[in-house]
XYZ file of C-alpha atoms in Angstrom:
122
model
C -0.070 0.083 -0.261
C 1.568 3.339 -1.097
C 0.917 6.576 0.746
C -0.564 9.431 -0.893
C 1.481 12.612 -0.975
C -0.413 15.922 -1.079
C 1.204 18.824 -2.458
C 2.105 21.577 -0.379
C -0.111 24.641 -1.282
C 1.813 28.005 -1.776
C -0.418 30.763 -0.415
C 0.926 33.102 -3.159
C -1.162 31.048 -5.578
C -4.185 31.812 -4.216
C -6.101 34.850 -5.834
C -6.596 37.991 -3.575
C -10.161 38.727 -2.627
C -11.735 41.187 -5.307
C -14.122 42.863 -2.894
C -14.981 42.845 0.788
C -16.790 39.565 1.650
C -20.221 39.595 3.389
C -19.907 40.400 7.083
C -21.581 38.071 9.808
C -24.331 40.714 10.431
C -25.168 41.293 6.818
C -25.148 37.473 6.264
C -27.528 37.287 9.128
C -29.802 40.085 7.779
C -29.907 38.791 4.311
C -30.681 35.359 4.575
C -34.443 35.553 5.715
C -34.925 37.165 2.321
C -33.040 34.339 0.365
C -34.844 31.698 2.506
C -38.291 33.445 1.552
C -37.605 33.090 -2.111
C -36.153 29.486 -1.665
C -39.690 28.171 -2.031
C -40.884 27.702 -5.795
C -44.114 29.298 -5.257
C -42.719 32.213 -3.356
C -40.177 32.778 -6.319
C -42.886 32.538 -8.919
C -45.191 34.998 -7.086
C -42.240 37.419 -6.713
C -41.370 37.094 -10.345
C -45.199 37.583 -11.400
C -45.627 40.667 -9.057
C -42.172 42.433 -10.653
C -43.493 41.655 -14.036
C -46.868 43.333 -14.017
C -47.081 46.619 -16.090
C -46.927 49.442 -13.671
C -45.142 47.369 -11.063
C -47.975 46.128 -9.004
C -50.466 43.660 -9.436
C -54.001 42.604 -7.776
C -54.133 39.452 -5.790
C -56.984 38.113 -8.185
C -54.296 37.966 -10.863
C -51.873 35.902 -8.742
C -54.364 33.187 -7.639
C -55.480 32.500 -11.130
C -51.687 31.686 -11.884
C -51.491 28.670 -9.718
C -53.356 25.359 -8.826
C -53.433 26.284 -5.249
C -56.212 27.456 -2.974
C -56.418 31.092 -2.052
C -55.378 30.676 1.402
C -52.152 29.076 0.379
C -51.547 31.926 -2.035
C -52.030 34.278 0.732
C -49.665 32.383 3.061
C -46.883 32.785 0.485
C -47.656 36.418 -0.139
C -47.338 36.838 3.882
C -43.865 35.319 3.862
C -42.765 37.555 1.155
C -44.179 40.511 2.825
C -42.878 39.693 6.346
C -39.519 39.323 4.709
C -39.819 42.772 3.188
C -39.683 41.767 -0.631
C -42.835 43.029 -1.116
C -45.517 45.661 -0.029
C -49.201 45.716 -0.275
C -52.208 47.916 -0.098
C -56.083 47.135 0.278
C -58.252 48.865 -2.197
C -62.073 47.978 -1.611
C -62.302 44.216 -2.136
C -58.794 43.590 -3.464
C -55.169 43.732 -2.154
C -52.599 45.025 -4.580
C -48.827 44.024 -4.307
C -45.619 45.441 -5.527
C -42.061 44.391 -5.070
C -39.454 46.483 -2.744
C -36.902 47.617 -5.460
C -34.383 48.762 -2.806
C -34.393 45.259 -1.121
C -34.182 43.346 -4.501
C -31.393 45.759 -5.662
C -29.546 44.735 -2.377
C -29.868 40.996 -2.937
C -28.971 41.340 -6.634
C -25.881 43.272 -5.716
C -24.617 40.375 -3.491
C -25.123 37.930 -6.467
C -23.587 40.238 -8.960
C -19.949 40.028 -10.033
C -17.753 42.822 -8.232
C -16.691 45.799 -10.413
C -13.162 45.138 -10.064
C -13.649 41.230 -11.288
C -15.185 42.778 -14.371
C -12.430 45.053 -15.267
C -10.198 42.317 -16.467
C -13.002 40.648 -18.891
C -14.328 41.738 -22.138
């Protein structure tokens, strides 16, 4: 039986960080947002709301897009709202929903490539 020899890793070979990594407190703040959209129904709901003309949609338009009961849709909308991803307003009988652009922008910035990393690509 031969021993496996592992190569010595030189610290100089590792690429330096291109940006500041997420802090522990920022990660704790953002994790519930990503958890809220980790469900396929909630991710679709968020997408449907964001894609509606005018930036908002009536709950009546959302319930018809799914083969789910209205209470189930309401539950998923509540989770998105509690996470701060969407907001709503009652207008007569219906509730209208819209996305919170600042929250989505913050999530998007976290997932997008850092500006210095893009400088060398074309």
